[in-house]
PDB file of C-alpha atoms in Angstrom:
ATOM      1  CA  UNK A   1     -14.240   8.535  -3.169  1.00  0.00           C
ATOM      2  CA  UNK A   2     -14.293   5.405  -1.087  1.00  0.00           C
ATOM      3  CA  UNK A   3     -13.218   5.849   2.514  1.00  0.00           C
ATOM      4  CA  UNK A   4     -11.458   3.356   4.744  1.00  0.00           C
ATOM      5  CA  UNK A   5     -11.207   4.222   8.403  1.00  0.00           C
ATOM      6  CA  UNK A   6      -8.760   2.741  10.885  1.00  0.00           C
ATOM      7  CA  UNK A   7      -8.972   2.935  14.639  1.00  0.00           C
ATOM      8  CA  UNK A   8      -7.042   3.711  16.698  1.00  0.00           C
ATOM      9  CA  UNK A   9      -4.676   5.907  14.727  1.00  0.00           C
ATOM     10  CA  UNK A  10      -2.037   5.358  17.356  1.00  0.00           C
ATOM     11  CA  UNK A  11      -1.712   3.158  20.407  1.00  0.00           C
ATOM     12  CA  UNK A  12       0.895   2.603  23.081  1.00  0.00           C
ATOM     13  CA  UNK A  13       0.809  -0.586  25.091  1.00  0.00           C
ATOM     14  CA  UNK A  14       2.906  -2.556  27.512  1.00  0.00           C
ATOM     15  CA  UNK A  15       4.816  -5.612  26.446  1.00  0.00           C
ATOM     16  CA  UNK A  16       2.723  -8.757  26.772  1.00  0.00           C
ATOM     17  CA  UNK A  17      -0.650  -7.126  26.224  1.00  0.00           C
ATOM     18  CA  UNK A  18      -2.897  -7.497  23.191  1.00  0.00           C
ATOM     19  CA  UNK A  19      -3.993  -4.708  20.920  1.00  0.00           C
ATOM     20  CA  UNK A  20      -6.904  -4.653  18.476  1.00  0.00           C
ATOM     21  CA  UNK A  21      -6.951  -2.457  15.384  1.00  0.00           C
ATOM     22  CA  UNK A  22     -10.149  -1.947  13.436  1.00  0.00           C
ATOM     23  CA  UNK A  23     -10.496  -1.299   9.737  1.00  0.00           C
ATOM     24  CA  UNK A  24     -13.840  -0.136   8.397  1.00  0.00           C
ATOM     25  CA  UNK A  25     -15.028   0.617   4.906  1.00  0.00           C
ATOM     26  CA  UNK A  26     -17.356   3.547   5.442  1.00  0.00           C
ATOM     27  CA  UNK A  27     -19.204   3.910   2.169  1.00  0.00           C
ATOM     28  CA  UNK A  28     -18.773   0.602   0.409  1.00  0.00           C
ATOM     29  CA  UNK A  29     -18.774  -3.096   1.107  1.00  0.00           C
ATOM     30  CA  UNK A  30     -15.396  -4.761   1.075  1.00  0.00           C
ATOM     31  CA  UNK A  31     -15.247  -8.400   0.123  1.00  0.00           C
ATOM     32  CA  UNK A  32     -11.523  -8.427   0.633  1.00  0.00           C
ATOM     33  CA  UNK A  33      -9.322  -6.503   3.003  1.00  0.00           C
ATOM     34  CA  UNK A  34      -5.549  -6.555   3.203  1.00  0.00           C
ATOM     35  CA  UNK A  35      -3.318  -5.839   6.166  1.00  0.00           C
ATOM     36  CA  UNK A  36       0.091  -4.310   5.635  1.00  0.00           C
ATOM     37  CA  UNK A  37       2.943  -3.504   7.964  1.00  0.00           C
ATOM     38  CA  UNK A  38       5.387  -0.688   7.418  1.00  0.00           C
ATOM     39  CA  UNK A  39       8.589  -0.015   9.338  1.00  0.00           C
ATOM     40  CA  UNK A  40      10.091   3.495   9.300  1.00  0.00           C
ATOM     41  CA  UNK A  41      11.373   4.536   5.889  1.00  0.00           C
ATOM     42  CA  UNK A  42      10.505   1.157   4.432  1.00  0.00           C
ATOM     43  CA  UNK A  43       7.918  -0.175   2.067  1.00  0.00           C
ATOM     44  CA  UNK A  44       4.574  -1.742   2.879  1.00  0.00           C
ATOM     45  CA  UNK A  45       4.762  -5.469   3.412  1.00  0.00           C
ATOM     46  CA  UNK A  46       1.635  -7.557   2.982  1.00  0.00           C
ATOM     47  CA  UNK A  47       0.812  -9.497   6.138  1.00  0.00           C
ATOM     48  CA  UNK A  48      -2.448 -11.167   5.257  1.00  0.00           C
ATOM     49  CA  UNK A  49      -5.492 -11.175   3.033  1.00  0.00           C
ATOM     50  CA  UNK A  50      -8.832 -11.177   4.749  1.00  0.00           C
ATOM     51  CA  UNK A  51     -12.004 -12.350   3.068  1.00  0.00           C
ATOM     52  CA  UNK A  52     -15.369 -11.792   4.690  1.00  0.00           C
ATOM     53  CA  UNK A  53     -16.653 -14.893   6.397  1.00  0.00           C
ATOM     54  CA  UNK A  54     -13.562 -17.016   5.905  1.00  0.00           C
ATOM     55  CA  UNK A  55     -10.146 -17.480   7.460  1.00  0.00           C
ATOM     56  CA  UNK A  56      -7.451 -15.014   6.570  1.00  0.00           C
ATOM     57  CA  UNK A  57      -4.581 -16.029   4.318  1.00  0.00           C
ATOM     58  CA  UNK A  58      -1.231 -15.135   5.831  1.00  0.00           C
ATOM     59  CA  UNK A  59       1.951 -14.344   3.966  1.00  0.00           C
ATOM     60  CA  UNK A  60       5.018 -16.453   4.550  1.00  0.00           C
ATOM     61  CA  UNK A  61       6.759 -15.529   7.766  1.00  0.00           C
ATOM     62  CA  UNK A  62       3.719 -13.915   9.409  1.00  0.00           C
ATOM     63  CA  UNK A  63       2.612 -15.723  12.559  1.00  0.00           C
ATOM     64  CA  UNK A  64      -1.121 -16.337  12.355  1.00  0.00           C
ATOM     65  CA  UNK A  65      -1.378 -16.974  16.079  1.00  0.00           C
ATOM     66  CA  UNK A  66       0.253 -13.662  16.854  1.00  0.00           C
ATOM     67  CA  UNK A  67      -1.609 -11.536  14.347  1.00  0.00           C
ATOM     68  CA  UNK A  68      -5.242 -12.541  14.566  1.00  0.00           C
ATOM     69  CA  UNK A  69      -7.404 -11.293  11.743  1.00  0.00           C
ATOM     70  CA  UNK A  70     -11.166 -11.351  11.722  1.00  0.00           C
ATOM     71  CA  UNK A  71     -13.373 -10.184   8.863  1.00  0.00           C
ATOM     72  CA  UNK A  72     -16.825 -10.692  10.302  1.00  0.00           C
ATOM     73  CA  UNK A  73     -18.735  -8.333   8.046  1.00  0.00           C
ATOM     74  CA  UNK A  74     -18.428  -6.669   4.677  1.00  0.00           C
ATOM     75  CA  UNK A  75     -17.421  -3.397   6.321  1.00  0.00           C
ATOM     76  CA  UNK A  76     -15.176  -4.452   9.192  1.00  0.00           C
ATOM     77  CA  UNK A  77     -11.919  -6.306   9.584  1.00  0.00           C
ATOM     78  CA  UNK A  78      -9.867  -6.402  12.763  1.00  0.00           C
ATOM     79  CA  UNK A  79      -6.223  -7.145  13.431  1.00  0.00           C
ATOM     80  CA  UNK A  80      -5.302  -8.207  16.942  1.00  0.00           C
ATOM     81  CA  UNK A  81      -1.651  -8.226  17.901  1.00  0.00           C
ATOM     82  CA  UNK A  82      -1.455 -10.750  20.716  1.00  0.00           C
ATOM     83  CA  UNK A  83       1.187 -10.674  23.441  1.00  0.00           C
ATOM     84  CA  UNK A  84       2.788  -7.662  21.827  1.00  0.00           C
ATOM     85  CA  UNK A  85       6.529  -7.116  22.109  1.00  0.00           C
ATOM     86  CA  UNK A  86       8.668  -4.093  21.245  1.00  0.00           C
ATOM     87  CA  UNK A  87       9.628  -5.644  17.897  1.00  0.00           C
ATOM     88  CA  UNK A  88       5.938  -5.532  16.941  1.00  0.00           C
ATOM     89  CA  UNK A  89       6.060  -1.741  17.063  1.00  0.00           C
ATOM     90  CA  UNK A  90       5.210  -0.623  13.564  1.00  0.00           C
ATOM     91  CA  UNK A  91       2.743   1.181  11.327  1.00  0.00           C
ATOM     92  CA  UNK A  92      -0.145  -1.112  10.437  1.00  0.00           C
ATOM     93  CA  UNK A  93      -2.231  -0.195   7.410  1.00  0.00           C
ATOM     94  CA  UNK A  94      -5.324  -1.846   6.039  1.00  0.00           C
ATOM     95  CA  UNK A  95      -6.740  -1.611   2.570  1.00  0.00           C
ATOM     96  CA  UNK A  96     -10.022  -2.711   1.099  1.00  0.00           C
ATOM     97  CA  UNK A  97     -11.319  -3.791  -2.256  1.00  0.00           C
ATOM     98  CA  UNK A  98     -14.906  -3.001  -3.060  1.00  0.00           C
ATOM     99  CA  UNK A  99     -17.413  -5.781  -3.517  1.00  0.00           C
ATOM    100  CA  UNK A 100     -18.342  -5.985  -7.138  1.00  0.00           C
ATOM    101  CA  UNK A 101     -15.197  -4.101  -7.982  1.00  0.00           C
ATOM    102  CA  UNK A 102     -14.729  -6.418 -10.883  1.00  0.00           C
ATOM    103  CA  UNK A 103     -11.156  -6.542 -12.047  1.00  0.00           C
ATOM    104  CA  UNK A 104     -10.326  -2.930 -11.429  1.00  0.00           C
ATOM    105  CA  UNK A 105      -7.710  -3.816  -8.854  1.00  0.00           C
ATOM    106  CA  UNK A 106      -8.221  -0.525  -7.066  1.00  0.00           C
ATOM    107  CA  UNK A 107      -7.616  -0.666  -3.347  1.00  0.00           C
ATOM    108  CA  UNK A 108      -8.514   1.976  -0.821  1.00  0.00           C
ATOM    109  CA  UNK A 109      -6.175   2.476   2.120  1.00  0.00           C
ATOM    110  CA  UNK A 110      -6.823   3.476   5.689  1.00  0.00           C
ATOM    111  CA  UNK A 111      -4.788   6.141   7.436  1.00  0.00           C
ATOM    112  CA  UNK A 112      -2.780   3.588   9.342  1.00  0.00           C
ATOM    113  CA  UNK A 113      -2.364   2.735  13.008  1.00  0.00           C
ATOM    114  CA  UNK A 114       0.932   3.328  14.744  1.00  0.00           C
ATOM    115  CA  UNK A 115       1.613   0.743  17.427  1.00  0.00           C
ATOM    116  CA  UNK A 116       4.299   1.352  20.018  1.00  0.00           C
ATOM    117  CA  UNK A 117       5.027  -1.454  22.454  1.00  0.00           C
ATOM    118  CA  UNK A 118       6.960  -0.459  25.550  1.00  0.00           C
TER     119      UNK A 118
ATOM    120  CA  UNK B   1      11.634 -11.453  -2.543  1.00  0.00           C
ATOM    121  CA  UNK B   2      10.965  -8.039  -4.007  1.00  0.00           C
ATOM    122  CA  UNK B   3       8.651  -8.528  -6.959  1.00  0.00           C
ATOM    123  CA  UNK B   4       8.731  -4.881  -7.943  1.00  0.00           C
ATOM    124  CA  UNK B   5      12.023  -3.000  -8.087  1.00  0.00           C
ATOM    125  CA  UNK B   6      11.930   0.761  -7.753  1.00  0.00           C
ATOM    126  CA  UNK B   7      14.530   3.450  -8.336  1.00  0.00           C
ATOM    127  CA  UNK B   8      15.859   5.850  -7.331  1.00  0.00           C
ATOM    128  CA  UNK B   9      15.619   5.515  -3.575  1.00  0.00           C
ATOM    129  CA  UNK B  10      15.611   9.286  -3.224  1.00  0.00           C
ATOM    130  CA  UNK B  11      15.233  12.190  -5.577  1.00  0.00           C
ATOM    131  CA  UNK B  12      15.701  15.939  -5.311  1.00  0.00           C
ATOM    132  CA  UNK B  13      14.082  18.126  -7.949  1.00  0.00           C
ATOM    133  CA  UNK B  14      13.786  21.859  -8.252  1.00  0.00           C
ATOM    134  CA  UNK B  15      10.361  23.445  -8.321  1.00  0.00           C
ATOM    135  CA  UNK B  16       9.003  23.370 -11.837  1.00  0.00           C
ATOM    136  CA  UNK B  17      11.167  20.441 -12.859  1.00  0.00           C
ATOM    137  CA  UNK B  18      10.191  16.921 -13.890  1.00  0.00           C
ATOM    138  CA  UNK B  19      10.399  14.099 -11.353  1.00  0.00           C
ATOM    139  CA  UNK B  20      10.883  10.637 -12.824  1.00  0.00           C
ATOM    140  CA  UNK B  21      10.628   7.410 -10.866  1.00  0.00           C
ATOM    141  CA  UNK B  22      11.148   4.012 -12.441  1.00  0.00           C
ATOM    142  CA  UNK B  23       9.909   0.535 -11.630  1.00  0.00           C
ATOM    143  CA  UNK B  24      10.495  -2.904 -13.056  1.00  0.00           C
ATOM    144  CA  UNK B  25       8.742  -6.206 -12.525  1.00  0.00           C
ATOM    145  CA  UNK B  26       9.260  -9.844 -13.476  1.00  0.00           C
ATOM    146  CA  UNK B  27       5.880 -11.507 -13.148  1.00  0.00           C
ATOM    147  CA  UNK B  28       4.036 -11.180 -16.450  1.00  0.00           C
ATOM    148  CA  UNK B  29       0.798 -12.136 -14.704  1.00  0.00           C
ATOM    149  CA  UNK B  30       0.632  -8.696 -13.124  1.00  0.00           C
ATOM    150  CA  UNK B  31      -2.154  -6.731 -14.774  1.00  0.00           C
ATOM    151  CA  UNK B  32      -2.585  -3.643 -12.648  1.00  0.00           C
ATOM    152  CA  UNK B  33       0.116  -1.087 -11.923  1.00  0.00           C
ATOM    153  CA  UNK B  34      -0.730   1.754  -9.529  1.00  0.00           C
ATOM    154  CA  UNK B  35       1.368   4.513  -8.057  1.00  0.00           C
ATOM    155  CA  UNK B  36       0.788   5.655  -4.505  1.00  0.00           C
ATOM    156  CA  UNK B  37       1.802   8.823  -2.691  1.00  0.00           C
ATOM    157  CA  UNK B  38       2.443   8.701   1.020  1.00  0.00           C
ATOM    158  CA  UNK B  39       3.032  11.542   3.453  1.00  0.00           C
ATOM    159  CA  UNK B  40       4.670  10.875   6.849  1.00  0.00           C
ATOM    160  CA  UNK B  41       2.316   9.228   9.295  1.00  0.00           C
ATOM    161  CA  UNK B  42      -0.409   8.734   6.700  1.00  0.00           C
ATOM    162  CA  UNK B  43      -1.671   5.843   4.668  1.00  0.00           C
ATOM    163  CA  UNK B  44      -0.809   5.701   0.971  1.00  0.00           C
ATOM    164  CA  UNK B  45      -3.131   7.437  -1.473  1.00  0.00           C
ATOM    165  CA  UNK B  46      -3.670   6.300  -5.040  1.00  0.00           C
ATOM    166  CA  UNK B  47      -2.241   8.746  -7.561  1.00  0.00           C
ATOM    167  CA  UNK B  48      -2.694   7.051 -10.894  1.00  0.00           C
ATOM    168  CA  UNK B  49      -2.829   3.517 -12.230  1.00  0.00           C
ATOM    169  CA  UNK B  50      -2.416   1.753 -15.551  1.00  0.00           C
ATOM    170  CA  UNK B  51      -3.157  -1.605 -17.159  1.00  0.00           C
ATOM    171  CA  UNK B  52      -0.719  -3.357 -19.521  1.00  0.00           C
ATOM    172  CA  UNK B  53      -2.873  -2.777 -22.601  1.00  0.00           C
ATOM    173  CA  UNK B  54      -2.080   0.929 -22.457  1.00  0.00           C
ATOM    174  CA  UNK B  55       1.370   2.479 -22.957  1.00  0.00           C
ATOM    175  CA  UNK B  56       0.702   5.807 -21.332  1.00  0.00           C
ATOM    176  CA  UNK B  57      -1.808   7.406 -19.030  1.00  0.00           C
ATOM    177  CA  UNK B  58      -1.935  11.023 -17.982  1.00  0.00           C
ATOM    178  CA  UNK B  59      -3.884  12.643 -15.178  1.00  0.00           C
ATOM    179  CA  UNK B  60      -3.073  16.267 -14.603  1.00  0.00           C
ATOM    180  CA  UNK B  61       0.644  16.624 -13.885  1.00  0.00           C
ATOM    181  CA  UNK B  62       1.090  12.873 -13.388  1.00  0.00           C
ATOM    182  CA  UNK B  63       1.874  10.501 -16.239  1.00  0.00           C
ATOM    183  CA  UNK B  64       2.553   6.787 -16.219  1.00  0.00           C
ATOM    184  CA  UNK B  65       4.598   5.362 -19.054  1.00  0.00           C
ATOM    185  CA  UNK B  66       4.349   1.614 -19.469  1.00  0.00           C
ATOM    186  CA  UNK B  67       6.660  -0.641 -21.490  1.00  0.00           C
ATOM    187  CA  UNK B  68       5.203  -4.128 -21.513  1.00  0.00           C
ATOM    188  CA  UNK B  69       8.030  -5.778 -23.442  1.00  0.00           C
ATOM    189  CA  UNK B  70      10.639  -4.363 -21.074  1.00  0.00           C
ATOM    190  CA  UNK B  71       8.436  -5.014 -18.043  1.00  0.00           C
ATOM    191  CA  UNK B  72       9.012  -1.479 -16.845  1.00  0.00           C
ATOM    192  CA  UNK B  73       6.842   1.448 -15.930  1.00  0.00           C
ATOM    193  CA  UNK B  74       7.573   4.922 -14.720  1.00  0.00           C
ATOM    194  CA  UNK B  75       5.934   7.903 -13.084  1.00  0.00           C
ATOM    195  CA  UNK B  76       6.555  11.384 -14.405  1.00  0.00           C
ATOM    196  CA  UNK B  77       5.561  14.380 -12.323  1.00  0.00           C
ATOM    197  CA  UNK B  78       5.539  17.490 -14.459  1.00  0.00           C
ATOM    198  CA  UNK B  79       6.005  20.979 -13.016  1.00  0.00           C
ATOM    199  CA  UNK B  80       6.968  19.492  -9.657  1.00  0.00           C
ATOM    200  CA  UNK B  81       5.896  21.501  -6.623  1.00  0.00           C
ATOM    201  CA  UNK B  82       7.142  21.555  -3.013  1.00  0.00           C
ATOM    202  CA  UNK B  83       3.783  20.053  -2.014  1.00  0.00           C
ATOM    203  CA  UNK B  84       4.687  16.991  -4.076  1.00  0.00           C
ATOM    204  CA  UNK B  85       7.448  16.191  -1.589  1.00  0.00           C
ATOM    205  CA  UNK B  86       6.483  12.757  -0.301  1.00  0.00           C
ATOM    206  CA  UNK B  87       7.329   9.101  -0.671  1.00  0.00           C
ATOM    207  CA  UNK B  88       6.120   7.454  -3.843  1.00  0.00           C
ATOM    208  CA  UNK B  89       5.517   3.754  -4.217  1.00  0.00           C
ATOM    209  CA  UNK B  90       4.933   1.825  -7.363  1.00  0.00           C
ATOM    210  CA  UNK B  91       3.051  -1.419  -7.069  1.00  0.00           C
ATOM    211  CA  UNK B  92       1.791  -4.314  -9.106  1.00  0.00           C
ATOM    212  CA  UNK B  93      -1.034  -6.758  -8.620  1.00  0.00           C
ATOM    213  CA  UNK B  94      -2.989  -9.423 -10.416  1.00  0.00           C
ATOM    214  CA  UNK B  95      -6.458 -10.848 -10.268  1.00  0.00           C
ATOM    215  CA  UNK B  96      -5.141 -14.312  -9.330  1.00  0.00           C
ATOM    216  CA  UNK B  97      -4.050 -13.018  -5.936  1.00  0.00           C
ATOM    217  CA  UNK B  98      -7.155 -10.971  -5.350  1.00  0.00           C
ATOM    218  CA  UNK B  99      -5.250  -7.865  -6.330  1.00  0.00           C
ATOM    219  CA  UNK B 100      -3.014  -7.884  -3.266  1.00  0.00           C
ATOM    220  CA  UNK B 101      -0.476  -5.167  -3.968  1.00  0.00           C
ATOM    221  CA  UNK B 102       3.234  -5.858  -4.249  1.00  0.00           C
ATOM    222  CA  UNK B 103       4.993  -2.605  -3.487  1.00  0.00           C
ATOM    223  CA  UNK B 104       8.337  -1.261  -4.590  1.00  0.00           C
ATOM    224  CA  UNK B 105      10.689   0.005  -1.893  1.00  0.00           C
ATOM    225  CA  UNK B 106       9.633   3.594  -2.381  1.00  0.00           C
ATOM    226  CA  UNK B 107      11.208   6.829  -3.557  1.00  0.00           C
ATOM    227  CA  UNK B 108      11.563   9.796  -1.266  1.00  0.00           C
ATOM    228  CA  UNK B 109      10.990  12.891  -3.373  1.00  0.00           C
ATOM    229  CA  UNK B 110      12.040  16.354  -2.243  1.00  0.00           C
ATOM    230  CA  UNK B 111      11.046  19.312  -4.367  1.00  0.00           C
ATOM    231  CA  UNK B 112      13.063  22.379  -3.474  1.00  0.00           C
ATOM    232  CA  UNK B 113      11.628  25.890  -3.819  1.00  0.00           C
TER     233      UNK B 113
END
């Protein structure tokens, strides 16, 4: 099956620093990637939709200047949390939709990246 | 605004029993309804999915029942096993939004030995 890899799987940083999380589709090309955020014991909340070669579309309430998303190639999207604060501590998960996936709707998820901001 | 409502929030089932989780939606434009299984500290994994032109889909011990007129769908796990203990999310998506998934709040399932 299709594999989506996220790196790092966990990261601890100091308040005020920036953290970059990578999402790679290993065996397929992903036209569209989605970034989700999940707090403990809660559901996944869509943050933004990332299309290769164009600007990401952010959901209402998500600060685009704080959560920078870049989708420079068909196999890589990155999420950068800028000037991180403790309230940004969360589980960030990406998912990818295969290019040419037609209207199957199937998304493949990464293993998630746990961010802890001290 | 929660576009997909899921119940129950938690569920305890004895080994060998049937686990049933229900979801409801409002947006009739949704045309893809997957169920995901998530273990602690892991990303969600697709279990089974259905489209609105089908009323039921079965894959192994997992069955989705879909009621288009009621805008409801449910997951049935037959012969539940302790290894099935996880959080289950229903979701809905549509082609108009690039198939971005709208998740339910999740159901924490515990299967006791």
